[in-house]
Structure formats: structure tokens, C-alpha cells
Amino acid sequence: MNKLASIIIAAVLAIALLGGLAAMIGGGLLGTIVFIIGIPLAFPMSTSIVVLFFAAIIIRTVLQKRRERREMRAFLRDNDQD
């Protein structure tokens, strides 16, 4: 009887711990989503500046890669003609 009671108690505690862990993870994910949605609403000017900063970096990188590709094609074309 003691073994059965200890197994049941261990199972209940394990379920409670796993449920608590799931609640923490779920709460963390929910908090993250609310944070990501809430920051632009709370600080629209700061968020706009950050978004523009990263957009400028991304656009600059894309344009630089295109220019490098174009220069490489021109270089290879010039070498093929020789």
C-alpha cells in the first residue's frame, strides 16, 4: 500500500511540475508576443527609427551585393573576350 501511495504521490507531483513548466513556457511566449506587439504601440517614434535603421542597412547590403554581382559579370565578360 505504501508503494502504491508513493507512486501516486510522485505521479501527481510530476504532473503538477510539468503543468507548471508548461504554464511558465506558455506565459513566457505570451509575454513575448505581447511585448513585441506592445513596444511599437508604446513607443512609435523610437520603433520607427529602429525599423528605418535596419531597413537602410538591409537595402544598402542588397544594393552592394547587386553591384558586386554586376561588376563580377562585367569582369568575366571582359576576360571571355580576350
mmCIF file with all atom_site columns, C-alpha atoms in Angstrom, residues 28-68:
data_model
loop_
_atom_site.group_PDB
_atom_site.id
_atom_site.type_symbol
_atom_site.label_atom_id
_atom_site.label_alt_id
_atom_site.label_comp_id
_atom_site.label_asym_id
_atom_site.label_entity_id
_atom_site.label_seq_id
_atom_site.pdbx_PDB_ins_code
_atom_site.Cartn_x
_atom_site.Cartn_y
_atom_site.Cartn_z
_atom_site.occupancy
_atom_site.B_iso_or_equiv
_atom_site.pdbx_formal_charge
_atom_site.auth_seq_id
_atom_site.auth_comp_id
_atom_site.auth_asym_id
_atom_site.auth_atom_id
_atom_site.pdbx_PDB_model_num
ATOM 1  C CA . GLY A 1 28 ? 6.721  33.411 -21.457 1.00 0.00 ? 28 GLY A CA 1
ATOM 2  C CA . LEU A 1 29 ? 5.647  33.020 -25.067 1.00 0.00 ? 29 LEU A CA 1
ATOM 3  C CA . LEU A 1 30 ? 2.500  35.040 -24.457 1.00 0.00 ? 30 LEU A CA 1
ATOM 4  C CA . GLY A 1 31 ? 4.554  37.725 -22.719 1.00 0.00 ? 31 GLY A CA 1
ATOM 5  C CA . THR A 1 32 ? 6.985  37.837 -25.636 1.00 0.00 ? 32 THR A CA 1
ATOM 6  C CA . ILE A 1 33 ? 4.186  38.235 -28.159 1.00 0.00 ? 33 ILE A CA 1
ATOM 7  C CA . VAL A 1 34 ? 2.540  40.985 -26.108 1.00 0.00 ? 34 VAL A CA 1
ATOM 8  C CA . PHE A 1 35 ? 5.927  42.715 -25.737 1.00 0.00 ? 35 PHE A CA 1
ATOM 9  C CA . ILE A 1 36 ? 6.637  42.583 -29.475 1.00 0.00 ? 36 ILE A CA 1
ATOM 10 C CA . ILE A 1 37 ? 3.177  43.933 -30.287 1.00 0.00 ? 37 ILE A CA 1
ATOM 11 C CA . GLY A 1 38 ? 3.159  46.456 -27.424 1.00 0.00 ? 38 GLY A CA 1
ATOM 12 C CA . ILE A 1 39 ? 6.528  48.145 -27.948 1.00 0.00 ? 39 ILE A CA 1
ATOM 13 C CA . PRO A 1 40 ? 5.638  49.732 -31.313 1.00 0.00 ? 40 PRO A CA 1
ATOM 14 C CA . LEU A 1 41 ? 2.352  50.935 -29.841 1.00 0.00 ? 41 LEU A CA 1
ATOM 15 C CA . ALA A 1 42 ? 4.026  52.339 -26.722 1.00 0.00 ? 42 ALA A CA 1
ATOM 16 C CA . PHE A 1 43 ? 6.983  53.976 -28.485 1.00 0.00 ? 43 PHE A CA 1
ATOM 17 C CA . PRO A 1 44 ? 6.011  54.581 -32.126 1.00 0.00 ? 44 PRO A CA 1
ATOM 18 C CA . MET A 1 45 ? 8.753  57.145 -32.809 1.00 0.00 ? 45 MET A CA 1
ATOM 19 C CA . SER A 1 46 ? 11.576 55.018 -31.364 1.00 0.00 ? 46 SER A CA 1
ATOM 20 C CA . THR A 1 47 ? 10.285 51.952 -33.147 1.00 0.00 ? 47 THR A CA 1
ATOM 21 C CA . SER A 1 48 ? 10.110 53.834 -36.435 1.00 0.00 ? 48 SER A CA 1
ATOM 22 C CA . ILE A 1 49 ? 13.713 54.951 -36.049 1.00 0.00 ? 49 ILE A CA 1
ATOM 23 C CA . VAL A 1 50 ? 14.884 51.391 -35.327 1.00 0.00 ? 50 VAL A CA 1
ATOM 24 C CA . VAL A 1 51 ? 12.893 49.994 -38.266 1.00 0.00 ? 51 VAL A CA 1
ATOM 25 C CA . LEU A 1 52 ? 14.272 52.676 -40.607 1.00 0.00 ? 52 LEU A CA 1
ATOM 26 C CA . PHE A 1 53 ? 17.806 51.997 -39.387 1.00 0.00 ? 53 PHE A CA 1
ATOM 27 C CA . PHE A 1 54 ? 17.582 48.278 -40.097 1.00 0.00 ? 54 PHE A CA 1
ATOM 28 C CA . ALA A 1 55 ? 15.754 48.877 -43.394 1.00 0.00 ? 55 ALA A CA 1
ATOM 29 C CA . ALA A 1 56 ? 18.561 51.183 -44.520 1.00 0.00 ? 56 ALA A CA 1
ATOM 30 C CA . ILE A 1 57 ? 21.186 48.579 -43.603 1.00 0.00 ? 57 ILE A CA 1
ATOM 31 C CA . ILE A 1 58 ? 19.299 45.821 -45.433 1.00 0.00 ? 58 ILE A CA 1
ATOM 32 C CA . ILE A 1 59 ? 18.721 47.942 -48.552 1.00 0.00 ? 59 ILE A CA 1
ATOM 33 C CA . ARG A 1 60 ? 22.349 49.043 -48.579 1.00 0.00 ? 60 ARG A CA 1
ATOM 34 C CA . THR A 1 61 ? 23.534 45.440 -48.298 1.00 0.00 ? 61 THR A CA 1
ATOM 35 C CA . VAL A 1 62 ? 21.234 44.271 -51.103 1.00 0.00 ? 62 VAL A CA 1
ATOM 36 C CA . LEU A 1 63 ? 22.359 47.079 -53.401 1.00 0.00 ? 63 LEU A CA 1
ATOM 37 C CA . GLN A 1 64 ? 26.022 46.377 -52.629 1.00 0.00 ? 64 GLN A CA 1
ATOM 38 C CA . LYS A 1 65 ? 25.577 42.664 -53.422 1.00 0.00 ? 65 LYS A CA 1
ATOM 39 C CA . ARG A 1 66 ? 23.900 43.543 -56.738 1.00 0.00 ? 66 ARG A CA 1
ATOM 40 C CA . ARG A 1 67 ? 26.723 45.941 -57.608 1.00 0.00 ? 67 ARG A CA 1
ATOM 41 C CA . GLU A 1 68 ? 29.321 43.279 -56.777 1.00 0.00 ? 68 GLU A CA 1
#
